[in-house]
PDB file of C-alpha atoms in Angstrom:
ATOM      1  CA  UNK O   1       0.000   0.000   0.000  1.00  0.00           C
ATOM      2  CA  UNK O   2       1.194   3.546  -0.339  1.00  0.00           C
ATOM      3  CA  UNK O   3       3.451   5.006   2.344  1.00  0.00           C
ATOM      4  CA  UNK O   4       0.951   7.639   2.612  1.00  0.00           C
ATOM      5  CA  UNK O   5      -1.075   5.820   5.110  1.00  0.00           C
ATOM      6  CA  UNK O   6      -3.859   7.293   4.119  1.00  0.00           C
ATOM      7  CA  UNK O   7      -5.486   3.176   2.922  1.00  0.00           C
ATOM      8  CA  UNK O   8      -9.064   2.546   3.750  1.00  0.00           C
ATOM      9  CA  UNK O   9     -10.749  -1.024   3.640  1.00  0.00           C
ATOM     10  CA  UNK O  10     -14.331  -0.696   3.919  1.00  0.00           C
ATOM     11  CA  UNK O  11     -16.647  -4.257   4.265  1.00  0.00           C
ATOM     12  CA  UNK O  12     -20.167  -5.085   4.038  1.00  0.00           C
ATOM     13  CA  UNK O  13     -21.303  -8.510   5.135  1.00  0.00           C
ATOM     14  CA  UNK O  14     -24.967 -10.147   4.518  1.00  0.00           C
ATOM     15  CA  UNK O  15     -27.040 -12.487   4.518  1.00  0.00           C
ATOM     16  CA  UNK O  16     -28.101 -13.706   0.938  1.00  0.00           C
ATOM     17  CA  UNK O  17     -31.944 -12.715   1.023  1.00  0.00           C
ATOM     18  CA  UNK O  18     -33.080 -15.469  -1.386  1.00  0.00           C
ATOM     19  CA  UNK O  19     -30.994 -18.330   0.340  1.00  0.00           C
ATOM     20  CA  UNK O  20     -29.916 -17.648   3.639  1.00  0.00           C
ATOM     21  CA  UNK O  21     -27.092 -20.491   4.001  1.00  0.00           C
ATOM     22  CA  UNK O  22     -25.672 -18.478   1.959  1.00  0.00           C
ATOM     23  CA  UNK O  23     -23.180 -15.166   3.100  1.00  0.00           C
ATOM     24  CA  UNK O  24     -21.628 -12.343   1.192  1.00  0.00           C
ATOM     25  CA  UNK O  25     -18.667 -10.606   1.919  1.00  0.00           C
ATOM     26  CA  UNK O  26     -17.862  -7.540  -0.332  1.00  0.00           C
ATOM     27  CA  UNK O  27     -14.411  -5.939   0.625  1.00  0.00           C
ATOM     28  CA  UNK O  28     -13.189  -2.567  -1.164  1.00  0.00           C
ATOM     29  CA  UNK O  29     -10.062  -1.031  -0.588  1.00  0.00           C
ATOM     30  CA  UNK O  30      -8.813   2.636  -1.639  1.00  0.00           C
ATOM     31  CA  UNK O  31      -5.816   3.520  -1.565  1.00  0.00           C
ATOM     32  CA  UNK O  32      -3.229   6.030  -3.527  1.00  0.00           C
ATOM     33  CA  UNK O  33      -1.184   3.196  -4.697  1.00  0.00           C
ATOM     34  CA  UNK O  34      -4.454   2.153  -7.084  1.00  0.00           C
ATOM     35  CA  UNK O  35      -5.668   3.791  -9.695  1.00  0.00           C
ATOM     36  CA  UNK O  36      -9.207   3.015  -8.541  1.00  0.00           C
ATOM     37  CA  UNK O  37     -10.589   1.399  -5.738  1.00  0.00           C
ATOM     38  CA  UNK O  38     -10.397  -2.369  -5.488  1.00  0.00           C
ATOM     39  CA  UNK O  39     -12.927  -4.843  -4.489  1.00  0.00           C
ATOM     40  CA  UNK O  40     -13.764  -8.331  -4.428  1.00  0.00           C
ATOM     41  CA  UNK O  41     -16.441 -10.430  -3.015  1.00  0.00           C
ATOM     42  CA  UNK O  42     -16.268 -13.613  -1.395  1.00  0.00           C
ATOM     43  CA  UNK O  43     -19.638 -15.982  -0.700  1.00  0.00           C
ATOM     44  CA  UNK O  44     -19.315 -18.119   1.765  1.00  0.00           C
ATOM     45  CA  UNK O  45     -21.810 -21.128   2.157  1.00  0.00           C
ATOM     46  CA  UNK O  46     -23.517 -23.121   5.517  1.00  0.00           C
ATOM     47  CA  UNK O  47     -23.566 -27.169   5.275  1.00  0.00           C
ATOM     48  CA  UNK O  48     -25.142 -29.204   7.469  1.00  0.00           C
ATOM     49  CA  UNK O  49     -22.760 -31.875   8.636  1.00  0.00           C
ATOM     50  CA  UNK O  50     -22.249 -33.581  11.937  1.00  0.00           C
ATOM     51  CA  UNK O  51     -18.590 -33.136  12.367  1.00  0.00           C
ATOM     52  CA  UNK O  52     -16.693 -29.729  12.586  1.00  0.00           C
ATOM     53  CA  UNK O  53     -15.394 -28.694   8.828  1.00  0.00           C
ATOM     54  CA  UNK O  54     -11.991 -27.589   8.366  1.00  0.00           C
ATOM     55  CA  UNK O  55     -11.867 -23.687   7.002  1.00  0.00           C
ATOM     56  CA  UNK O  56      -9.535 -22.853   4.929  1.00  0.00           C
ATOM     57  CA  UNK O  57      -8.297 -19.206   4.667  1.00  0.00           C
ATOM     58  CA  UNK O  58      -6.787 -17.704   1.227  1.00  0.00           C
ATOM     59  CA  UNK O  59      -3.799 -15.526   2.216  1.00  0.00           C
ATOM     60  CA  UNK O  60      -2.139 -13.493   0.026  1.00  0.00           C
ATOM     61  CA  UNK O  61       1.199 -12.367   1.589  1.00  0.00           C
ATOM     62  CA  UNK O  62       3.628 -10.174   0.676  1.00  0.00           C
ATOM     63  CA  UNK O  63       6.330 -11.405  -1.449  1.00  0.00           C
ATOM     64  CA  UNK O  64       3.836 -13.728  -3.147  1.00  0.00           C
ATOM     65  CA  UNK O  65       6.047 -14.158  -6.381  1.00  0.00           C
ATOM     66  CA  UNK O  66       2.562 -14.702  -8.387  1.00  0.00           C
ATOM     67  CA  UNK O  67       1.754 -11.435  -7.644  1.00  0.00           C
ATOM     68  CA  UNK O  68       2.628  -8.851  -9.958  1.00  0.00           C
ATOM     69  CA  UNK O  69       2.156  -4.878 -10.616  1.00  0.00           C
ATOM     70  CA  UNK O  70       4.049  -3.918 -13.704  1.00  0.00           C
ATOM     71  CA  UNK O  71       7.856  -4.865 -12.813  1.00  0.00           C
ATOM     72  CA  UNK O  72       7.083  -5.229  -9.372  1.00  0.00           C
ATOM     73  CA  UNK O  73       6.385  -8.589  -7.747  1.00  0.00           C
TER      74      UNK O  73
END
């Protein structure tokens, strides 16, 4: 992000109104270093099971070498 500090990460989560098992996530971010703000959504959905699930998490660190901006990785 831009050494401004100036980054803001706004995000809205709901419940899907026609199928409620169903959540939304809609994250934007804005920040100086884009040339527009960014967002993505993720949609998460409920199962019924009897055992715990394992949740995964998608992490996109820095450094990721498949990550790229122009020259920069």
């Amino acid at each position: 992000m831009h050494p401004d500090n100036q980054t803001v990460v706004k995000e809205r989560i709901y419940q899907d109104k026609a199928d409620p098992n169903i959540l939304h996530n809609e994250i934007t971010t804005i920040d100086n270093a884009l040339t527009h703000p960014w967002t993505i959504t993720k949609n998460y959905r409920r199962t019924k099971s009897k055992e715990p699930i394992w949740w995964r998490e998608a992490v996109c660190a820095e450094g990721n070498p498949h990550v790229r901006v122009g020259n920069e990785f």
